[in-house]
PDB file of C-alpha atoms in Angstrom:
ATOM      1  CA  MET A   1       0.000   0.000   0.000  1.00 48.00           C
ATOM      2  CA  ALA A   2       1.473   3.349  -1.056  1.00 51.00           C
ATOM      3  CA  ALA A   3       2.159   5.873   1.708  1.00 51.00           C
ATOM      4  CA  ALA A   4       0.333   9.194   1.611  1.00 51.00           C
ATOM      5  CA  ARG A   5       2.402  12.127   0.508  1.00 54.00           C
ATOM      6  CA  ARG A   6       2.746  15.052   2.870  1.00 53.00           C
ATOM      7  CA  ARG A   7       3.014  18.570   1.472  1.00 52.00           C
ATOM      8  CA  THR A   8       5.151  21.007   3.399  1.00 47.00           C
ATOM      9  CA  VAL A   9       4.606  24.757   2.975  1.00 46.00           C
ATOM     10  CA  VAL A  10       7.768  26.741   3.483  1.00 45.00           C
ATOM     11  CA  ARG A  11       7.736  30.430   4.385  1.00 49.00           C
ATOM     12  CA  HIS A  12      10.874  32.421   3.818  1.00 46.00           C
ATOM     13  CA  SER A  13      11.975  35.219   6.111  1.00 45.00           C
ATOM     14  CA  ARG A  14      12.490  38.647   4.587  1.00 48.00           C
ATOM     15  CA  ARG A  15      16.181  39.209   5.082  1.00 48.00           C
ATOM     16  CA  PRO A  16      18.483  41.515   3.119  1.00 48.00           C
ATOM     17  CA  ALA A  17      19.968  39.701   0.149  1.00 47.00           C
ATOM     18  CA  HIS A  18      23.717  39.478  -0.177  1.00 47.00           C
ATOM     19  CA  PRO A  19      24.979  40.847  -3.523  1.00 47.00           C
ATOM     20  CA  ARG A  20      26.582  37.493  -4.356  1.00 46.00           C
ATOM     21  CA  CYS A  21      24.083  35.103  -2.771  1.00 45.00           C
ATOM     22  CA  ASP A  22      22.366  34.400  -6.090  1.00 45.00           C
ATOM     23  CA  ARG A  23      25.502  32.832  -7.512  1.00 46.00           C
ATOM     24  CA  ILE A  24      27.779  31.767  -4.650  1.00 44.00           C
ATOM     25  CA  PRO A  25      26.397  30.202  -1.419  1.00 47.00           C
ATOM     26  CA  CYS A  26      26.868  32.624   1.454  1.00 47.00           C
ATOM     27  CA  PRO A  27      27.004  31.119   4.987  1.00 46.00           C
ATOM     28  CA  ARG A  28      25.761  34.345   6.565  1.00 46.00           C
ATOM     29  CA  TYR A  29      22.534  34.529   4.534  1.00 43.00           C
ATOM     30  CA  GLU A  30      22.257  30.857   3.908  1.00 47.00           C
ATOM     31  CA  GLY A  31      18.632  30.498   5.064  1.00 47.00           C
ATOM     32  CA  SER A  32      17.286  33.479   3.122  1.00 46.00           C
ATOM     33  CA  SER A  33      18.183  32.363  -0.411  1.00 44.00           C
ATOM     34  CA  THR A  34      17.832  28.561  -0.261  1.00 45.00           C
ATOM     35  CA  ARG A  35      14.700  26.460   0.244  1.00 48.00           C
ATOM     36  CA  SER A  36      14.474  24.690   3.599  1.00 47.00           C
ATOM     37  CA  SER A  37      12.406  21.643   4.534  1.00 50.00           C
ATOM     38  CA  THR A  38      11.655  22.971   8.041  1.00 52.00           C
ATOM     39  CA  PRO A  39       8.548  25.175   8.275  1.00 55.00           C
ATOM     40  CA  ILE A  40       9.044  28.640   9.797  1.00 53.00           C
ATOM     41  CA  HIS A  41       6.407  29.848  12.238  1.00 58.00           C
ATOM     42  CA  GLY A  42       5.447  33.425  12.987  1.00 56.00           C
ATOM     43  CA  SER A  43       5.257  36.596  10.935  1.00 56.00           C
ATOM     44  CA  PRO A  44       8.019  37.487   8.454  1.00 58.00           C
ATOM     45  CA  THR A  45      10.808  39.563   9.901  1.00 57.00           C
ATOM     46  CA  GLY A  46      11.712  43.012   8.688  1.00 54.00           C
ATOM     47  CA  GLY A  47       9.354  45.331   6.863  1.00 54.00           C
ATOM     48  CA  GLU A  48       8.925  49.074   6.901  1.00 56.00           C
ATOM     49  CA  LYS A  49       7.642  50.600  10.123  1.00 56.00           C
ATOM     50  CA  THR A  50       4.626  52.855   9.771  1.00 58.00           C
ATOM     51  CA  ARG A  51       3.783  55.925  11.847  1.00 55.00           C
ATOM     52  CA  LYS A  52       0.346  57.116  12.877  1.00 54.00           C
ATOM     53  CA  ARG A  53      -0.898  60.288  11.287  1.00 52.00           C
ATOM     54  CA  HIS A  54      -1.925  63.462  13.106  1.00 50.00           C
ATOM     55  CA  ILE A  55       0.396  62.683  16.034  1.00 48.00           C
ATOM     56  CA  THR A  56       3.290  65.033  16.630  1.00 51.00           C
ATOM     57  CA  PRO A  57       5.836  63.695  19.140  1.00 52.00           C
ATOM     58  CA  ASP A  58       7.540  65.963  21.603  1.00 52.00           C
ATOM     59  CA  CYS A  59      10.732  67.578  20.385  1.00 54.00           C
ATOM     60  CA  PRO A  60      13.988  66.605  22.111  1.00 50.00           C
ATOM     61  CA  GLN A  61      14.863  68.556  25.202  1.00 51.00           C
ATOM     62  CA  PRO A  62      17.306  71.369  24.371  1.00 48.00           C
ATOM     63  CA  GLN A  63      20.677  71.732  26.045  1.00 52.00           C
ATOM     64  CA  LEU A  64      20.874  73.854  29.183  1.00 52.00           C
ATOM     65  CA  HIS A  65      23.509  76.304  27.975  1.00 58.00           C
ATOM     66  CA  SER A  66      21.493  77.261  24.874  1.00 78.00           C
ATOM     67  CA  ILE A  67      18.216  78.118  26.671  1.00 86.00           C
ATOM     68  CA  ARG A  68      17.738  81.795  27.339  1.00 86.00           C
ATOM     69  CA  VAL A  69      14.829  84.047  28.303  1.00 88.00           C
ATOM     70  CA  GLU A  70      15.183  87.392  26.555  1.00 89.00           C
ATOM     71  CA  PRO A  71      14.924  90.591  28.642  1.00 88.00           C
ATOM     72  CA  ASP A  72      12.065  91.980  26.502  1.00 90.00           C
ATOM     73  CA  LEU A  73       9.753  89.382  28.207  1.00 89.00           C
ATOM     74  CA  ARG A  74       8.323  88.286  24.844  1.00 91.00           C
ATOM     75  CA  HIS A  75      11.044  86.083  23.336  1.00 91.00           C
ATOM     76  CA  VAL A  76      12.878  82.889  24.283  1.00 91.00           C
ATOM     77  CA  THR A  77      15.966  81.434  22.633  1.00 90.00           C
ATOM     78  CA  LEU A  78      16.113  77.683  22.023  1.00 89.00           C
ATOM     79  CA  PRO A  79      18.697  75.550  20.195  1.00 86.00           C
ATOM     80  CA  ARG A  80      18.074  74.806  16.496  1.00 85.00           C
ATOM     81  CA  LEU A  81      14.976  77.004  16.618  1.00 86.00           C
ATOM     82  CA  GLY A  82      16.622  80.284  17.520  1.00 89.00           C
ATOM     83  CA  THR A  83      14.740  83.180  19.070  1.00 91.00           C
ATOM     84  CA  ILE A  84      10.952  82.689  19.141  1.00 90.00           C
ATOM     85  CA  ARG A  85       8.262  85.120  20.173  1.00 92.00           C
ATOM     86  CA  THR A  86       5.914  83.865  22.881  1.00 91.00           C
ATOM     87  CA  HIS A  87       2.204  84.549  23.105  1.00 90.00           C
ATOM     88  CA  GLU A  88       2.323  84.981  26.883  1.00 89.00           C
ATOM     89  CA  SER A  89       4.682  87.197  28.824  1.00 91.00           C
ATOM     90  CA  THR A  90       7.673  85.610  30.556  1.00 90.00           C
ATOM     91  CA  ARG A  91       7.731  88.254  33.294  1.00 91.00           C
ATOM     92  CA  ALA A  92       7.232  85.819  36.197  1.00 89.00           C
ATOM     93  CA  LEU A  93      10.070  83.559  35.055  1.00 90.00           C
ATOM     94  CA  GLU A  94      12.393  86.483  34.284  1.00 90.00           C
ATOM     95  CA  ARG A  95      11.883  87.978  37.742  1.00 89.00           C
ATOM     96  CA  ARG A  96      12.866  84.731  39.447  1.00 88.00           C
ATOM     97  CA  LEU A  97      15.902  84.306  37.202  1.00 89.00           C
ATOM     98  CA  GLN A  98      17.082  87.838  37.932  1.00 88.00           C
ATOM     99  CA  ALA A  99      16.554  87.378  41.689  1.00 88.00           C
ATOM    100  CA  GLY A 100      18.446  84.080  41.665  1.00 87.00           C
ATOM    101  CA  THR A 101      15.548  82.063  43.090  1.00 87.00           C
ATOM    102  CA  ALA A 102      15.074  79.942  39.970  1.00 88.00           C
ATOM    103  CA  ARG A 103      17.258  77.986  37.559  1.00 88.00           C
ATOM    104  CA  VAL A 104      16.170  76.585  34.170  1.00 89.00           C
ATOM    105  CA  LEU A 105      16.996  72.882  33.894  1.00 89.00           C
ATOM    106  CA  SER A 106      15.472  71.998  30.512  1.00 88.00           C
ATOM    107  CA  ALA A 107      12.796  72.951  28.005  1.00 90.00           C
ATOM    108  CA  THR A 108      10.394  70.824  25.971  1.00 89.00           C
ATOM    109  CA  VAL A 109       8.595  71.953  22.811  1.00 90.00           C
ATOM    110  CA  ARG A 110       5.360  70.181  21.931  1.00 88.00           C
ATOM    111  CA  GLN A 111       2.254  70.627  19.788  1.00 86.00           C
ATOM    112  CA  GLU A 112      -1.077  70.306  21.550  1.00 82.00           C
ATOM    113  CA  ARG A 113      -4.584  71.240  20.373  1.00 77.00           C
ATOM    114  CA  GLY A 114      -3.374  73.078  17.318  1.00 75.00           C
ATOM    115  CA  ARG A 115      -0.789  75.226  19.119  1.00 82.00           C
ATOM    116  CA  TRP A 116       2.884  74.998  19.952  1.00 87.00           C
ATOM    117  CA  PHE A 117       3.994  75.171  23.590  1.00 88.00           C
ATOM    118  CA  VAL A 118       7.368  75.390  25.270  1.00 90.00           C
ATOM    119  CA  ALA A 119       7.516  74.042  28.830  1.00 89.00           C
ATOM    120  CA  PHE A 120      10.429  75.042  31.053  1.00 89.00           C
ATOM    121  CA  HIS A 121      11.612  72.675  33.752  1.00 89.00           C
ATOM    122  CA  VAL A 122      12.659  75.116  36.469  1.00 88.00           C
ATOM    123  CA  GLU A 123      14.198  74.546  39.876  1.00 88.00           C
ATOM    124  CA  THR A 124      12.811  77.192  42.239  1.00 85.00           C
ATOM    125  CA  ARG A 125      13.355  78.107  45.850  1.00 80.00           C
ATOM    126  CA  ARG A 126      10.144  79.121  47.583  1.00 74.00           C
ATOM    127  CA  ASP A 127       8.621  79.117  51.028  1.00 73.00           C
ATOM    128  CA  THR A 128       6.428  76.162  51.872  1.00 71.00           C
ATOM    129  CA  LEU A 129       2.794  76.992  52.610  1.00 70.00           C
ATOM    130  CA  ASP A 130       1.268  75.350  55.653  1.00 73.00           C
ATOM    131  CA  PRO A 131      -2.143  73.802  54.855  1.00 75.00           C
ATOM    132  CA  THR A 132      -5.147  74.899  56.893  1.00 75.00           C
ATOM    133  CA  ARG A 133      -6.131  71.270  57.636  1.00 76.00           C
ATOM    134  CA  PRO A 134      -2.886  69.263  57.720  1.00 75.00           C
ATOM    135  CA  GLU A 135      -4.419  66.217  59.404  1.00 77.00           C
ATOM    136  CA  ILE A 136      -7.017  65.641  56.637  1.00 79.00           C
ATOM    137  CA  ALA A 137      -6.454  63.537  53.513  1.00 81.00           C
ATOM    138  CA  VAL A 138      -8.668  64.176  50.476  1.00 83.00           C
ATOM    139  CA  GLY A 139      -9.411  62.045  47.409  1.00 85.00           C
ATOM    140  CA  VAL A 140     -10.634  63.696  44.194  1.00 85.00           C
ATOM    141  CA  ASP A 141     -12.633  61.966  41.450  1.00 85.00           C
ATOM    142  CA  VAL A 142     -13.277  63.791  38.164  1.00 84.00           C
ATOM    143  CA  GLY A 143     -16.775  63.329  36.768  1.00 82.00           C
ATOM    144  CA  ILE A 144     -19.193  64.484  34.051  1.00 81.00           C
ATOM    145  CA  LYS A 145     -22.259  65.686  35.922  1.00 85.00           C
ATOM    146  CA  HIS A 146     -19.967  67.422  38.407  1.00 86.00           C
ATOM    147  CA  LEU A 147     -16.537  68.737  37.569  1.00 86.00           C
ATOM    148  CA  ALA A 148     -15.030  66.842  40.501  1.00 87.00           C
ATOM    149  CA  VAL A 149     -16.038  65.142  43.733  1.00 87.00           C
ATOM    150  CA  SER A 150     -13.782  65.381  46.779  1.00 85.00           C
ATOM    151  CA  ALA A 151     -14.051  63.055  49.776  1.00 85.00           C
ATOM    152  CA  ALA A 152     -12.139  63.873  52.967  1.00 85.00           C
ATOM    153  CA  SER A 153     -10.918  61.370  55.536  1.00 82.00           C
ATOM    154  CA  ASP A 154     -13.295  62.820  58.138  1.00 82.00           C
ATOM    155  CA  GLY A 155     -16.315  61.892  55.980  1.00 83.00           C
ATOM    156  CA  GLU A 156     -16.940  65.247  54.329  1.00 84.00           C
ATOM    157  CA  VAL A 157     -17.935  65.018  50.650  1.00 88.00           C
ATOM    158  CA  ARG A 158     -17.971  68.064  48.377  1.00 86.00           C
ATOM    159  CA  TYR A 159     -19.260  68.388  44.820  1.00 88.00           C
ATOM    160  CA  GLU A 160     -17.596  70.908  42.527  1.00 87.00           C
ATOM    161  CA  ALA A 161     -20.120  72.367  40.086  1.00 88.00           C
ATOM    162  CA  ASN A 162     -19.476  71.813  36.407  1.00 87.00           C
ATOM    163  CA  PRO A 163     -18.918  75.157  34.605  1.00 88.00           C
ATOM    164  CA  ALA A 164     -20.579  73.641  31.503  1.00 88.00           C
ATOM    165  CA  HIS A 165     -18.134  75.127  29.023  1.00 90.00           C
ATOM    166  CA  LEU A 166     -19.367  72.806  26.263  1.00 89.00           C
ATOM    167  CA  GLN A 167     -23.015  73.792  26.687  1.00 90.00           C
ATOM    168  CA  THR A 168     -22.000  77.453  26.483  1.00 91.00           C
ATOM    169  CA  ALA A 169     -20.125  76.901  23.219  1.00 94.00           C
ATOM    170  CA  LEU A 170     -22.669  74.575  21.573  1.00 94.00           C
ATOM    171  CA  SER A 171     -24.409  77.324  19.597  1.00 94.00           C
ATOM    172  CA  ARG A 172     -21.122  78.548  18.102  1.00 95.00           C
ATOM    173  CA  LEU A 173     -20.024  74.961  17.489  1.00 95.00           C
ATOM    174  CA  ARG A 174     -23.239  74.199  15.579  1.00 96.00           C
ATOM    175  CA  ARG A 175     -22.818  77.227  13.335  1.00 95.00           C
ATOM    176  CA  ALA A 176     -19.179  76.355  12.661  1.00 95.00           C
ATOM    177  CA  SER A 177     -20.119  72.750  11.853  1.00 95.00           C
ATOM    178  CA  ARG A 178     -22.773  73.881   9.350  1.00 95.00           C
ATOM    179  CA  VAL A 179     -20.199  76.061   7.620  1.00 95.00           C
ATOM    180  CA  VAL A 180     -17.817  73.096   7.377  1.00 94.00           C
ATOM    181  CA  ALA A 181     -20.594  70.901   5.948  1.00 94.00           C
ATOM    182  CA  ARG A 182     -21.215  73.395   3.132  1.00 94.00           C
ATOM    183  CA  ARG A 183     -17.572  73.303   2.038  1.00 93.00           C
ATOM    184  CA  ARG A 184     -15.956  70.668  -0.161  1.00 91.00           C
ATOM    185  CA  GLY A 185     -14.005  68.251   2.002  1.00 89.00           C
ATOM    186  CA  SER A 186     -11.564  65.528   1.028  1.00 89.00           C
ATOM    187  CA  ASP A 187     -12.788  62.366  -0.687  1.00 88.00           C
ATOM    188  CA  ARG A 188     -10.685  59.251  -0.193  1.00 86.00           C
ATOM    189  CA  LYS A 189     -12.543  57.234  -2.851  1.00 87.00           C
ATOM    190  CA  LYS A 190     -12.022  59.841  -5.566  1.00 87.00           C
ATOM    191  CA  GLY A 191      -8.691  60.954  -4.206  1.00 88.00           C
ATOM    192  CA  THR A 192      -9.595  64.647  -4.167  1.00 90.00           C
ATOM    193  CA  PRO A 193      -8.148  66.885  -1.437  1.00 92.00           C
ATOM    194  CA  ALA A 194     -10.147  69.301   0.663  1.00 92.00           C
ATOM    195  CA  SER A 195     -10.579  72.863  -0.513  1.00 93.00           C
ATOM    196  CA  ARG A 196      -8.912  75.801   1.199  1.00 93.00           C
ATOM    197  CA  ARG A 197     -12.272  77.128   2.334  1.00 94.00           C
ATOM    198  CA  TRP A 198     -12.974  73.773   4.039  1.00 94.00           C
ATOM    199  CA  GLU A 199      -9.592  73.829   5.786  1.00 93.00           C
ATOM    200  CA  LYS A 200     -10.181  77.387   6.987  1.00 94.00           C
ATOM    201  CA  ALA A 201     -13.682  76.569   8.270  1.00 94.00           C
ATOM    202  CA  ASN A 202     -12.448  73.386   9.943  1.00 93.00           C
ATOM    203  CA  LEU A 203      -9.710  75.383  11.678  1.00 92.00           C
ATOM    204  CA  GLN A 204     -12.312  77.768  13.102  1.00 93.00           C
ATOM    205  CA  ARG A 205     -14.372  74.845  14.378  1.00 94.00           C
ATOM    206  CA  ASN A 206     -11.351  73.197  15.988  1.00 92.00           C
ATOM    207  CA  ARG A 207     -10.524  76.428  17.801  1.00 92.00           C
ATOM    208  CA  ILE A 208     -13.892  76.282  19.556  1.00 94.00           C
ATOM    209  CA  ARG A 209     -13.276  72.700  20.641  1.00 92.00           C
ATOM    210  CA  HIS A 210      -9.753  73.473  21.822  1.00 92.00           C
ATOM    211  CA  ARG A 211     -11.020  76.428  23.835  1.00 92.00           C
ATOM    212  CA  VAL A 212     -13.550  74.204  25.619  1.00 93.00           C
ATOM    213  CA  ALA A 213     -10.822  71.687  26.459  1.00 90.00           C
ATOM    214  CA  ASN A 214      -8.501  74.421  27.724  1.00 89.00           C
ATOM    215  CA  LEU A 215     -11.194  75.966  29.925  1.00 92.00           C
ATOM    216  CA  ARG A 216     -12.023  72.586  31.469  1.00 89.00           C
ATOM    217  CA  ALA A 217      -8.344  71.843  32.148  1.00 89.00           C
ATOM    218  CA  ASP A 218      -7.888  75.274  33.724  1.00 91.00           C
ATOM    219  CA  ALA A 219     -10.908  74.735  35.987  1.00 90.00           C
ATOM    220  CA  LEU A 220      -9.488  71.390  37.131  1.00 88.00           C
ATOM    221  CA  HIS A 221      -6.090  72.958  37.871  1.00 89.00           C
ATOM    222  CA  GLN A 222      -7.673  75.696  39.960  1.00 90.00           C
ATOM    223  CA  PHE A 223      -9.800  73.208  41.903  1.00 87.00           C
ATOM    224  CA  THR A 224      -6.907  70.844  42.687  1.00 84.00           C
ATOM    225  CA  SER A 225      -4.746  73.823  43.737  1.00 85.00           C
ATOM    226  CA  ARG A 226      -7.397  74.903  46.250  1.00 84.00           C
ATOM    227  CA  VAL A 227      -7.586  71.379  47.648  1.00 83.00           C
ATOM    228  CA  ARG A 228      -3.800  71.177  47.932  1.00 80.00           C
ATOM    229  CA  ARG A 229      -3.586  74.456  49.853  1.00 80.00           C
ATOM    230  CA  LYS A 230      -6.141  73.276  52.400  1.00 79.00           C
ATOM    231  CA  THR A 231      -4.977  69.716  53.033  1.00 78.00           C
ATOM    232  CA  ALA A 232      -1.604  68.044  53.377  1.00 66.00           C
ATOM    233  CA  LEU A 233      -2.385  64.784  51.551  1.00 60.00           C
ATOM    234  CA  SER A 234      -4.505  64.432  48.420  1.00 57.00           C
ATOM    235  CA  SER A 235      -4.975  61.971  45.560  1.00 57.00           C
ATOM    236  CA  SER A 236      -6.885  62.313  42.292  1.00 56.00           C
ATOM    237  CA  ARG A 237      -8.378  59.928  39.737  1.00 58.00           C
ATOM    238  CA  ILE A 238      -9.461  60.779  36.230  1.00 53.00           C
TER     239      ILE A 238
END
């Protein structure tokens, strides 16, 4: 009785080919150019790495000696970028640098919500503030109906009212969205790009959304700062 034949499927790994492997056997790339009888499991090695779109990584941290805050309080000097004008005044940082109570350690440039930011890592010398209730520990939970809920160790629970920044901006957001809908956007099936009027209208709509996000983040920072000034220990959960 004849034995059944067994078919073996061989998968080759994607390795760089040696310039002479097609003619002369090369021991280094021996498995990439010759057929093997042992099946290879797993995904092929190598391949081009892809990067997600619309994600801008943080720029490398500049060197300490090349970071400088200009005396006009409106410009900062960073390596490779040179002197850049800032939207906000650097008066508070300049005063501490002149008084010798602060020292710039590093700076990080990043893009967030359609704008570019530079964050300075500063070592400061300041007086510690004694909390009004040092024996109380407070836990903070961020919510939707309320901006945040704080629970103290003595059983006191406080609800921080939600400023409702989104509800305030909904009327403007609706109008901006209708303007965007009337413009010609990009079409992936046809391969046509968006018009300039669509890009301009979409930028105006994104500014409204970014403003809502910034206002909510600012409200959270102010609330957690008030809690930190009152109590010695606090923890938050988002």
